[in-house]
Amino acid sequence: MSNVARARYIDDLLRTRLTANPELKVVLIGCGFDSRAFRLKGGSWIELDEPQLIAYKNERLPAAKAPNPLRRISIDFEEESLQEKLQPHAGAALTVFVLEGVTMYITAESLRLTLEILRSLFRNHQVIADLMTHGFINTYGGTIKRIIAQLGAELIPSNQPALPFEQAGYRQVSSREIASAALGYRSLEWLAPILRLFFGALQRLHRARVEPP
Ligand SMILES: C[S@@+](CC[C@H](N)C(=O)[O-])C[C@H]1O[C@@H](n2cnc3c(N)ncnc32)[C@H](O)[C@@H]1O
């Protein structure tokens, strides 16, 4: 549920920006199977992901078929330079970067370095990112954590997931708890404070069980 709500929330943020500026440059870092360049109206799009994924995506959903200009860039973030890959697209044009489902897989230091690259190349940009805390994944994400580990990846959530942004000089413009956004889409936002109380109690109980006095 949270991934669907996250996608919807980011769609809405992008729609607002694209309506205000149909020429907006949108860069999806770790795009996966994101199809926004096909689904949303306007914008000039760049998708970055690892070479195998870009090849797979190009076969099934060719960039040339997108209704908006779309460029795909292959990169292995661990081996190749993001700075070099993005350099040809740098400039002063308003640009939005989307880091969706990405920050929780990289260390705080790599996130900070990534953000510093964006700041050095794009003078006028915003970042839309989802952040996950350590407490959240430890309490609620046991199964997903195990499945992700079986697939060979690792969740690296932090206690201060926004810190790399602050360190890189970003200012937070807005934020939203994704669970409450999900309830809002079903007109159940009034349930959010009750669920927060309930899950808070559950979390305290869980801590008490794993950290006996
Ligand atoms: C959890 S997925 C998120 C995908 C998409 N943004 C979404 O929200 O559905 C993380 C993405 O990062 C990409 N990725 C992971 N490690 C990478 C690496 N070393 N180089 C390039 N891309 C990588 C994966 O291929 C994957 O598409």
mmCIF file of N, CA and C in Angstrom, residues 86-212:
data_model
loop_
_atom_site.group_PDB
_atom_site.id
_atom_site.type_symbol
_atom_site.label_atom_id
_atom_site.label_comp_id
_atom_site.label_asym_id
_atom_site.label_seq_id
_atom_site.Cartn_x
_atom_site.Cartn_y
_atom_site.Cartn_z
ATOM 1 N N LEU A 86 25.766 13.104 -15.806
ATOM 2 C CA LEU A 86 24.799 14.212 -15.790
ATOM 3 C C LEU A 86 25.360 15.504 -16.386
ATOM 4 N N GLN A 87 26.679 15.590 -16.455
ATOM 5 C CA GLN A 87 27.330 16.828 -16.931
ATOM 6 C C GLN A 87 26.728 17.380 -18.233
ATOM 7 N N PRO A 88 26.503 16.526 -19.264
ATOM 8 C CA PRO A 88 25.970 17.081 -20.517
ATOM 9 C C PRO A 88 24.572 17.690 -20.367
ATOM 10 N N HIS A 89 23.890 17.394 -19.271
ATOM 11 C CA HIS A 89 22.515 17.888 -19.094
ATOM 12 C C HIS A 89 22.442 19.003 -18.049
ATOM 13 N N ALA A 90 23.600 19.420 -17.558
ATOM 14 C CA ALA A 90 23.643 20.420 -16.482
ATOM 15 C C ALA A 90 23.242 21.790 -17.003
ATOM 16 N N GLY A 91 22.898 22.680 -16.083
ATOM 17 C CA GLY A 91 22.568 24.043 -16.496
ATOM 18 C C GLY A 91 21.682 24.722 -15.493
ATOM 19 N N ALA A 92 21.101 25.847 -15.920
ATOM 20 C CA ALA A 92 20.317 26.664 -14.990
ATOM 21 C C ALA A 92 18.816 26.408 -15.114
ATOM 22 N N ALA A 93 18.417 25.561 -16.073
ATOM 23 C CA ALA A 93 16.973 25.318 -16.251
ATOM 24 C C ALA A 93 16.409 24.642 -15.008
ATOM 25 N N LEU A 94 15.172 25.022 -14.661
ATOM 26 C CA LEU A 94 14.548 24.408 -13.486
ATOM 27 C C LEU A 94 14.441 22.887 -13.680
ATOM 28 N N THR A 95 14.959 22.163 -12.714
ATOM 29 C CA THR A 95 15.033 20.698 -12.824
ATOM 30 C C THR A 95 14.517 20.076 -11.525
ATOM 31 N N VAL A 96 13.752 19.001 -11.676
ATOM 32 C CA VAL A 96 13.318 18.255 -10.475
ATOM 33 C C VAL A 96 13.933 16.868 -10.540
ATOM 34 N N PHE A 97 14.602 16.483 -9.475
ATOM 35 C CA PHE A 97 15.142 15.127 -9.372
ATOM 36 C C PHE A 97 14.200 14.295 -8.512
ATOM 37 N N VAL A 98 13.966 13.064 -8.942
ATOM 38 C CA VAL A 98 13.147 12.161 -8.143
ATOM 39 C C VAL A 98 14.034 11.003 -7.684
ATOM 40 N N LEU A 99 14.116 10.859 -6.368
ATOM 41 C CA LEU A 99 14.836 9.726 -5.762
ATOM 42 C C LEU A 99 13.768 8.907 -5.042
ATOM 43 N N GLU A 100 13.121 8.036 -5.767
ATOM 44 C CA GLU A 100 11.994 7.279 -5.205
ATOM 45 C C GLU A 100 12.434 5.837 -4.962
ATOM 46 N N GLY A 101 12.301 5.391 -3.727
ATOM 47 C CA GLY A 101 12.725 4.020 -3.399
ATOM 48 C C GLY A 101 14.225 3.848 -3.539
ATOM 49 N N VAL A 102 14.985 4.885 -3.277
ATOM 50 C CA VAL A 102 16.427 4.835 -3.509
ATOM 51 C C VAL A 102 17.220 5.130 -2.229
ATOM 52 N N THR A 103 16.801 6.169 -1.468
ATOM 53 C CA THR A 103 17.660 6.623 -0.358
ATOM 54 C C THR A 103 17.890 5.539 0.693
ATOM 55 N N MET A 104 16.919 4.612 0.839
ATOM 56 C CA MET A 104 17.057 3.589 1.889
ATOM 57 C C MET A 104 17.977 2.436 1.482
ATOM 58 N N TYR A 105 18.507 2.492 0.244
ATOM 59 C CA TYR A 105 19.429 1.437 -0.206
ATOM 60 C C TYR A 105 20.872 1.930 -0.264
ATOM 61 N N ILE A 106 21.067 3.230 0.035
ATOM 62 C CA ILE A 106 22.435 3.729 -0.039
ATOM 63 C C ILE A 106 22.840 4.335 1.305
ATOM 64 N N THR A 107 24.156 4.403 1.531
ATOM 65 C CA THR A 107 24.606 4.942 2.816
ATOM 66 C C THR A 107 24.377 6.449 2.841
ATOM 67 N N ALA A 108 24.357 6.986 4.050
ATOM 68 C CA ALA A 108 24.162 8.435 4.215
ATOM 69 C C ALA A 108 25.251 9.187 3.456
ATOM 70 N N GLU A 109 26.476 8.620 3.482
ATOM 71 C CA GLU A 109 27.596 9.301 2.823
ATOM 72 C C GLU A 109 27.405 9.309 1.303
ATOM 73 N N SER A 110 26.980 8.147 0.706
ATOM 74 C CA SER A 110 26.768 8.178 -0.757
ATOM 75 C C SER A 110 25.627 9.105 -1.122
ATOM 76 N N LEU A 111 24.613 9.175 -0.261
ATOM 77 C CA LEU A 111 23.498 10.086 -0.561
ATOM 78 C C LEU A 111 24.001 11.529 -0.538
ATOM 79 N N ARG A 112 24.788 11.858 0.469
ATOM 80 C CA ARG A 112 25.310 13.225 0.571
ATOM 81 C C ARG A 112 26.157 13.575 -0.654
ATOM 82 N N LEU A 113 27.010 12.622 -1.073
ATOM 83 C CA LEU A 113 27.869 12.878 -2.240
ATOM 84 C C LEU A 113 27.020 13.052 -3.499
ATOM 85 N N THR A 114 25.970 12.211 -3.633
ATOM 86 C CA THR A 114 25.075 12.319 -4.794
ATOM 87 C C THR A 114 24.438 13.712 -4.825
ATOM 88 N N LEU A 115 23.965 14.154 -3.653
ATOM 89 C CA LEU A 115 23.301 15.457 -3.584
ATOM 90 C C LEU A 115 24.283 16.587 -3.906
ATOM 91 N N GLU A 116 25.516 16.419 -3.487
ATOM 92 C CA GLU A 116 26.503 17.466 -3.777
ATOM 93 C C GLU A 116 26.772 17.560 -5.273
ATOM 94 N N ILE A 117 26.715 16.400 -5.949
ATOM 95 C CA ILE A 117 26.888 16.414 -7.416
ATOM 96 C C ILE A 117 25.724 17.192 -8.049
ATOM 97 N N LEU A 118 24.504 16.909 -7.587
ATOM 98 C CA LEU A 118 23.344 17.616 -8.144
ATOM 99 C C LEU A 118 23.492 19.113 -7.925
ATOM 100 N N ARG A 119 23.922 19.493 -6.742
ATOM 101 C CA ARG A 119 24.051 20.931 -6.438
ATOM 102 C C ARG A 119 25.141 21.579 -7.272
ATOM 103 N N SER A 120 26.195 20.815 -7.565
ATOM 104 C CA SER A 120 27.298 21.423 -8.329
ATOM 105 C C SER A 120 26.918 21.597 -9.803
ATOM 106 N N LEU A 121 25.996 20.770 -10.314
ATOM 107 C CA LEU A 121 25.690 20.819 -11.754
ATOM 108 C C LEU A 121 24.410 21.581 -12.084
ATOM 109 N N PHE A 122 23.439 21.551 -11.172
ATOM 110 C CA PHE A 122 22.109 22.105 -11.494
ATOM 111 C C PHE A 122 21.814 23.234 -10.507
ATOM 112 N N ARG A 123 21.904 24.469 -11.015
ATOM 113 C CA ARG A 123 21.803 25.620 -10.121
ATOM 114 C C ARG A 123 20.393 25.831 -9.582
ATOM 115 N N ASN A 124 19.403 25.325 -10.331
ATOM 116 C CA ASN A 124 18.018 25.642 -9.981
ATOM 117 C C ASN A 124 17.229 24.328 -9.939
ATOM 118 N N HIS A 125 17.342 23.627 -8.824
ATOM 119 C CA HIS A 125 16.669 22.329 -8.805
ATOM 120 C C HIS A 125 16.004 22.022 -7.461
ATOM 121 N N GLN A 126 15.130 21.061 -7.508
ATOM 122 C CA GLN A 126 14.486 20.525 -6.304
ATOM 123 C C GLN A 126 14.674 19.010 -6.322
ATOM 124 N N VAL A 127 14.618 18.412 -5.146
ATOM 125 C CA VAL A 127 14.687 16.947 -5.048
ATOM 126 C C VAL A 127 13.417 16.451 -4.367
ATOM 127 N N ILE A 128 12.784 15.462 -4.975
ATOM 128 C CA ILE A 128 11.653 14.779 -4.325
ATOM 129 C C ILE A 128 12.181 13.403 -3.935
ATOM 130 N N ALA A 129 12.118 13.097 -2.638
ATOM 131 C CA ALA A 129 12.675 11.814 -2.183
ATOM 132 C C ALA A 129 11.814 11.230 -1.082
ATOM 133 N N ASP A 130 11.746 9.917 -1.014
ATOM 134 C CA ASP A 130 11.101 9.282 0.134
ATOM 135 C C ASP A 130 12.198 8.802 1.072
ATOM 136 N N LEU A 131 11.955 8.991 2.370
ATOM 137 C CA LEU A 131 12.943 8.656 3.397
ATOM 138 C C LEU A 131 12.354 7.633 4.357
ATOM 139 N N MET A 132 13.196 6.761 4.844
ATOM 140 C CA MET A 132 12.705 5.706 5.744
ATOM 141 C C MET A 132 13.569 5.675 7.006
ATOM 142 N N THR A 133 12.914 5.639 8.157
ATOM 143 C CA THR A 133 13.720 5.604 9.382
ATOM 144 C C THR A 133 14.025 4.163 9.793
ATOM 145 N N HIS A 134 15.062 4.050 10.582
ATOM 146 C CA HIS A 134 15.504 2.776 11.110
ATOM 147 C C HIS A 134 14.386 2.134 11.929
ATOM 148 N N GLY A 135 13.763 2.957 12.790
ATOM 149 C CA GLY A 135 12.687 2.453 13.658
ATOM 150 C C GLY A 135 11.551 1.876 12.831
ATOM 151 N N PHE A 136 11.215 2.529 11.745
ATOM 152 C CA PHE A 136 10.095 2.088 10.907
ATOM 153 C C PHE A 136 10.381 0.702 10.333
ATOM 154 N N ILE A 137 11.553 0.553 9.733
ATOM 155 C CA ILE A 137 11.834 -0.724 9.063
ATOM 156 C C ILE A 137 12.006 -1.843 10.088
ATOM 157 N N ASN A 138 12.622 -1.515 11.238
ATOM 158 C CA ASN A 138 12.812 -2.566 12.247
ATOM 159 C C ASN A 138 11.489 -3.034 12.814
ATOM 160 N N THR A 139 10.555 -2.106 12.958
ATOM 161 C CA THR A 139 9.288 -2.467 13.581
ATOM 162 C C THR A 139 8.332 -3.115 12.597
ATOM 163 N N TYR A 140 8.231 -2.538 11.406
ATOM 164 C CA TYR A 140 7.174 -3.005 10.497
ATOM 165 C C TYR A 140 7.696 -3.746 9.273
ATOM 166 N N GLY A 141 9.005 -3.669 9.025
ATOM 167 C CA GLY A 141 9.468 -4.143 7.716
ATOM 168 C C GLY A 141 10.194 -5.463 7.724
ATOM 169 N N GLY A 142 9.948 -6.305 8.759
ATOM 170 C CA GLY A 142 10.695 -7.563 8.861
ATOM 171 C C GLY A 142 10.608 -8.412 7.606
ATOM 172 N N THR A 143 9.391 -8.615 7.090
ATOM 173 C CA THR A 143 9.212 -9.510 5.939
ATOM 174 C C THR A 143 9.857 -8.917 4.688
ATOM 175 N N ILE A 144 9.583 -7.641 4.458
ATOM 176 C CA ILE A 144 10.118 -7.021 3.234
ATOM 177 C C ILE A 144 11.653 -6.980 3.298
ATOM 178 N N LYS A 145 12.169 -6.769 4.523
ATOM 179 C CA LYS A 145 13.621 -6.737 4.705
ATOM 180 C C LYS A 145 14.226 -8.089 4.323
ATOM 181 N N ARG A 146 13.557 -9.170 4.765
ATOM 182 C CA ARG A 146 14.036 -10.529 4.456
ATOM 183 C C ARG A 146 13.977 -10.791 2.950
ATOM 184 N N ILE A 147 12.862 -10.403 2.312
ATOM 185 C CA ILE A 147 12.712 -10.660 0.872
ATOM 186 C C ILE A 147 13.787 -9.887 0.093
ATOM 187 N N ILE A 148 13.997 -8.638 0.499
ATOM 188 C CA ILE A 148 14.997 -7.812 -0.193
ATOM 189 C C ILE A 148 16.390 -8.429 -0.007
ATOM 190 N N ALA A 149 16.648 -8.939 1.205
ATOM 191 C CA ALA A 149 17.953 -9.578 1.454
ATOM 192 C C ALA A 149 18.106 -10.818 0.575
ATOM 193 N N GLN A 150 17.011 -11.590 0.406
ATOM 194 C CA GLN A 150 17.080 -12.786 -0.455
ATOM 195 C C GLN A 150 17.387 -12.393 -1.901
ATOM 196 N N LEU A 151 16.954 -11.204 -2.300
ATOM 197 C CA LEU A 151 17.208 -10.741 -3.674
ATOM 198 C C LEU A 151 18.618 -10.141 -3.809
ATOM 199 N N GLY A 152 19.343 -10.079 -2.683
ATOM 200 C CA GLY A 152 20.733 -9.631 -2.744
ATOM 201 C C GLY A 152 20.914 -8.152 -2.446
ATOM 202 N N ALA A 153 19.848 -7.482 -1.996
ATOM 203 C CA ALA A 153 20.010 -6.059 -1.657
ATOM 204 C C ALA A 153 19.872 -5.890 -0.147
ATOM 205 N N GLU A 154 20.123 -4.678 0.305
ATOM 206 C CA GLU A 154 20.059 -4.441 1.746
ATOM 207 C C GLU A 154 19.434 -3.073 2.001
ATOM 208 N N LEU A 155 18.503 -3.037 2.937
ATOM 209 C CA LEU A 155 17.940 -1.739 3.320
ATOM 210 C C LEU A 155 18.892 -1.099 4.325
ATOM 211 N N ILE A 156 19.243 0.161 4.091
ATOM 212 C CA ILE A 156 20.143 0.838 5.038
ATOM 213 C C ILE A 156 19.439 2.081 5.580
ATOM 214 N N PRO A 157 18.311 1.902 6.283
ATOM 215 C CA PRO A 157 17.642 3.095 6.785
ATOM 216 C C PRO A 157 18.439 3.727 7.924
ATOM 217 N N SER A 158 18.198 5.018 8.138
ATOM 218 C CA SER A 158 18.987 5.728 9.131
ATOM 219 C C SER A 158 18.053 6.301 10.196
ATOM 220 N N ASN A 159 18.626 6.692 11.328
ATOM 221 C CA ASN A 159 17.803 7.355 12.343
ATOM 222 C C ASN A 159 17.508 8.794 11.958
ATOM 223 N N GLN A 160 18.357 9.344 11.084
ATOM 224 C CA GLN A 160 18.161 10.733 10.644
ATOM 225 C C GLN A 160 18.243 10.785 9.122
ATOM 226 N N PRO A 161 17.233 10.237 8.440
ATOM 227 C CA PRO A 161 17.343 10.119 6.979
ATOM 228 C C PRO A 161 17.424 11.454 6.237
ATOM 229 N N ALA A 162 16.998 12.553 6.911
ATOM 230 C CA ALA A 162 17.053 13.855 6.216
ATOM 231 C C ALA A 162 18.418 14.530 6.382
ATOM 232 N N LEU A 163 19.258 13.967 7.271
ATOM 233 C CA LEU A 163 20.528 14.635 7.582
ATOM 234 C C LEU A 163 21.425 14.872 6.352
ATOM 235 N N PRO A 164 21.592 13.868 5.464
ATOM 236 C CA PRO A 164 22.453 14.116 4.286
ATOM 237 C C PRO A 164 21.976 15.310 3.456
ATOM 238 N N PHE A 165 20.662 15.530 3.418
ATOM 239 C CA PHE A 165 20.134 16.684 2.676
ATOM 240 C C PHE A 165 20.586 17.977 3.349
ATOM 241 N N GLU A 166 20.462 18.007 4.690
ATOM 242 C CA GLU A 166 20.881 19.214 5.427
ATOM 243 C C GLU A 166 22.372 19.440 5.235
ATOM 244 N N GLN A 167 23.139 18.344 5.317
ATOM 245 C CA GLN A 167 24.591 18.483 5.189
ATOM 246 C C GLN A 167 24.991 18.988 3.805
ATOM 247 N N ALA A 168 24.183 18.602 2.807
ATOM 248 C CA ALA A 168 24.513 19.039 1.442
ATOM 249 C C ALA A 168 23.942 20.434 1.151
ATOM 250 N N GLY A 169 23.267 21.035 2.148
ATOM 251 C CA GLY A 169 22.809 22.417 1.999
ATOM 252 C C GLY A 169 21.388 22.580 1.494
ATOM 253 N N TYR A 170 20.580 21.518 1.573
ATOM 254 C CA TYR A 170 19.179 21.619 1.126
ATOM 255 C C TYR A 170 18.290 22.149 2.243
ATOM 256 N N ARG A 171 17.188 22.759 1.811
ATOM 257 C CA ARG A 171 16.163 23.235 2.745
ATOM 258 C C ARG A 171 14.897 22.445 2.456
ATOM 259 N N GLN A 172 14.283 21.918 3.516
ATOM 260 C CA GLN A 172 13.054 21.129 3.299
ATOM 261 C C GLN A 172 11.877 22.067 3.024
ATOM 262 N N VAL A 173 11.187 21.817 1.922
ATOM 263 C CA VAL A 173 10.061 22.680 1.552
ATOM 264 C C VAL A 173 8.768 22.084 2.085
ATOM 265 N N SER A 174 8.608 20.780 1.962
ATOM 266 C CA SER A 174 7.404 20.146 2.493
ATOM 267 C C SER A 174 7.692 18.677 2.746
ATOM 268 N N SER A 175 6.838 18.054 3.556
ATOM 269 C CA SER A 175 6.997 16.613 3.778
ATOM 270 C C SER A 175 5.636 16.037 4.124
ATOM 271 N N ARG A 176 5.506 14.753 3.952
ATOM 272 C CA ARG A 176 4.221 14.115 4.228
ATOM 273 C C ARG A 176 4.474 12.684 4.670
ATOM 274 N N GLU A 177 3.792 12.258 5.718
ATOM 275 C CA GLU A 177 3.878 10.843 6.113
ATOM 276 C C GLU A 177 3.094 10.050 5.083
ATOM 277 N N ILE A 178 3.730 9.031 4.526
ATOM 278 C CA ILE A 178 3.099 8.352 3.399
ATOM 279 C C ILE A 178 1.859 7.566 3.846
ATOM 280 N N ALA A 179 1.890 7.056 5.100
ATOM 281 C CA ALA A 179 0.711 6.309 5.574
ATOM 282 C C ALA A 179 -0.489 7.240 5.649
ATOM 283 N N SER A 180 -0.259 8.479 6.080
ATOM 284 C CA SER A 180 -1.401 9.392 6.195
ATOM 285 C C SER A 180 -1.843 9.840 4.802
ATOM 286 N N ALA A 181 -0.892 9.943 3.847
ATOM 287 C CA ALA A 181 -1.290 10.252 2.454
ATOM 288 C C ALA A 181 -2.176 9.126 1.930
ATOM 289 N N ALA A 182 -1.791 7.875 2.245
ATOM 290 C CA ALA A 182 -2.563 6.718 1.757
ATOM 291 C C ALA A 182 -3.996 6.779 2.288
ATOM 292 N N LEU A 183 -4.118 7.113 3.571
ATOM 293 C CA LEU A 183 -5.467 7.218 4.151
ATOM 294 C C LEU A 183 -6.234 8.360 3.490
ATOM 295 N N GLY A 184 -5.507 9.456 3.211
ATOM 296 C CA GLY A 184 -6.139 10.623 2.584
ATOM 297 C C GLY A 184 -6.725 10.275 1.229
ATOM 298 N N TYR A 185 -6.048 9.423 0.463
ATOM 299 C CA TYR A 185 -6.561 9.062 -0.860
ATOM 300 C C TYR A 185 -7.873 8.300 -0.742
ATOM 301 N N ARG A 186 -8.100 7.698 0.412
ATOM 302 C CA ARG A 186 -9.361 6.977 0.622
ATOM 303 C C ARG A 186 -10.297 7.767 1.541
ATOM 304 N N SER A 187 -10.019 9.061 1.678
ATOM 305 C CA SER A 187 -10.811 9.926 2.574
ATOM 306 C C SER A 187 -10.858 9.381 3.995
ATOM 307 N N LEU A 188 -9.768 8.771 4.424
ATOM 308 C CA LEU A 188 -9.727 8.214 5.788
ATOM 309 C C LEU A 188 -8.653 8.915 6.623
ATOM 310 N N GLU A 189 -8.291 10.142 6.186
ATOM 311 C CA GLU A 189 -7.183 10.802 6.860
ATOM 312 C C GLU A 189 -7.462 11.006 8.351
ATOM 313 N N TRP A 190 -8.739 11.098 8.721
ATOM 314 C CA TRP A 190 -9.098 11.283 10.127
ATOM 315 C C TRP A 190 -8.601 10.118 10.993
ATOM 316 N N LEU A 191 -8.334 8.963 10.324
ATOM 317 C CA LEU A 191 -7.859 7.797 11.079
ATOM 318 C C LEU A 191 -6.384 7.936 11.475
ATOM 319 N N ALA A 192 -5.659 8.849 10.783
ATOM 320 C CA ALA A 192 -4.200 8.917 10.966
ATOM 321 C C ALA A 192 -3.780 9.096 12.429
ATOM 322 N N PRO A 193 -4.351 10.084 13.195
ATOM 323 C CA PRO A 193 -3.883 10.241 14.583
ATOM 324 C C PRO A 193 -4.156 9.003 15.424
ATOM 325 N N ILE A 194 -5.268 8.314 15.153
ATOM 326 C CA ILE A 194 -5.599 7.114 15.939
ATOM 327 C C ILE A 194 -4.574 6.023 15.635
ATOM 328 N N LEU A 195 -4.291 5.855 14.316
ATOM 329 C CA LEU A 195 -3.317 4.822 13.938
ATOM 330 C C LEU A 195 -1.931 5.161 14.479
ATOM 331 N N ARG A 196 -1.605 6.481 14.496
ATOM 332 C CA ARG A 196 -0.301 6.883 15.013
ATOM 333 C C ARG A 196 -0.188 6.485 16.486
ATOM 334 N N LEU A 197 -1.247 6.716 17.258
ATOM 335 C CA LEU A 197 -1.251 6.335 18.682
ATOM 336 C C LEU A 197 -1.095 4.824 18.822
ATOM 337 N N PHE A 198 -1.878 4.094 17.981
ATOM 338 C CA PHE A 198 -1.869 2.639 18.055
ATOM 339 C C PHE A 198 -0.473 2.095 17.712
ATOM 340 N N PHE A 199 0.099 2.591 16.575
ATOM 341 C CA PHE A 199 1.393 2.058 16.154
ATOM 342 C C PHE A 199 2.516 2.512 17.096
ATOM 343 N N GLY A 200 2.342 3.712 17.688
ATOM 344 C CA GLY A 200 3.322 4.188 18.669
ATOM 345 C C GLY A 200 3.357 3.238 19.857
ATOM 346 N N ALA A 201 2.154 2.839 20.327
ATOM 347 C CA ALA A 201 2.065 1.920 21.474
ATOM 348 C C ALA A 201 2.691 0.580 21.097
ATOM 349 N N LEU A 202 2.395 0.145 19.830
ATOM 350 C CA LEU A 202 2.925 -1.137 19.362
ATOM 351 C C LEU A 202 4.453 -1.101 19.314
ATOM 352 N N GLN A 203 4.959 0.053 18.831
ATOM 353 C CA GLN A 203 6.410 0.205 18.721
ATOM 354 C C GLN A 203 7.057 0.165 20.113
ATOM 355 N N ARG A 204 6.414 0.841 21.101
ATOM 356 C CA ARG A 204 6.967 0.845 22.463
ATOM 357 C C ARG A 204 6.957 -0.567 23.056
ATOM 358 N N LEU A 205 5.863 -1.292 22.760
ATOM 359 C CA LEU A 205 5.737 -2.661 23.242
ATOM 360 C C LEU A 205 6.835 -3.530 22.619
ATOM 361 N N HIS A 206 7.042 -3.336 21.304
ATOM 362 C CA HIS A 206 8.059 -4.100 20.586
ATOM 363 C C HIS A 206 9.439 -3.812 21.184
ATOM 364 N N ARG A 207 9.711 -2.500 21.445
ATOM 365 C CA ARG A 207 11.011 -2.139 22.027
ATOM 366 C C ARG A 207 11.177 -2.770 23.393
ATOM 367 N N ALA A 208 10.086 -2.748 24.173
ATOM 368 C CA ALA A 208 10.156 -3.312 25.521
ATOM 369 C C ALA A 208 10.464 -4.806 25.446
ATOM 370 N N ARG A 209 9.962 -5.470 24.391
ATOM 371 C CA ARG A 209 10.203 -6.918 24.269
ATOM 372 C C ARG A 209 11.623 -7.198 23.807
ATOM 373 N N VAL A 210 12.135 -6.375 22.855
ATOM 374 C CA VAL A 210 13.484 -6.666 22.363
ATOM 375 C C VAL A 210 14.571 -6.066 23.253
ATOM 376 N N GLU A 211 14.203 -5.047 24.050
ATOM 377 C CA GLU A 211 15.189 -4.454 24.964
ATOM 378 C C GLU A 211 14.651 -4.558 26.389
ATOM 379 N N PRO A 212 14.641 -5.767 26.973
ATOM 380 C CA PRO A 212 14.073 -5.880 28.331
ATOM 381 C C PRO A 212 14.875 -5.042 29.324
#
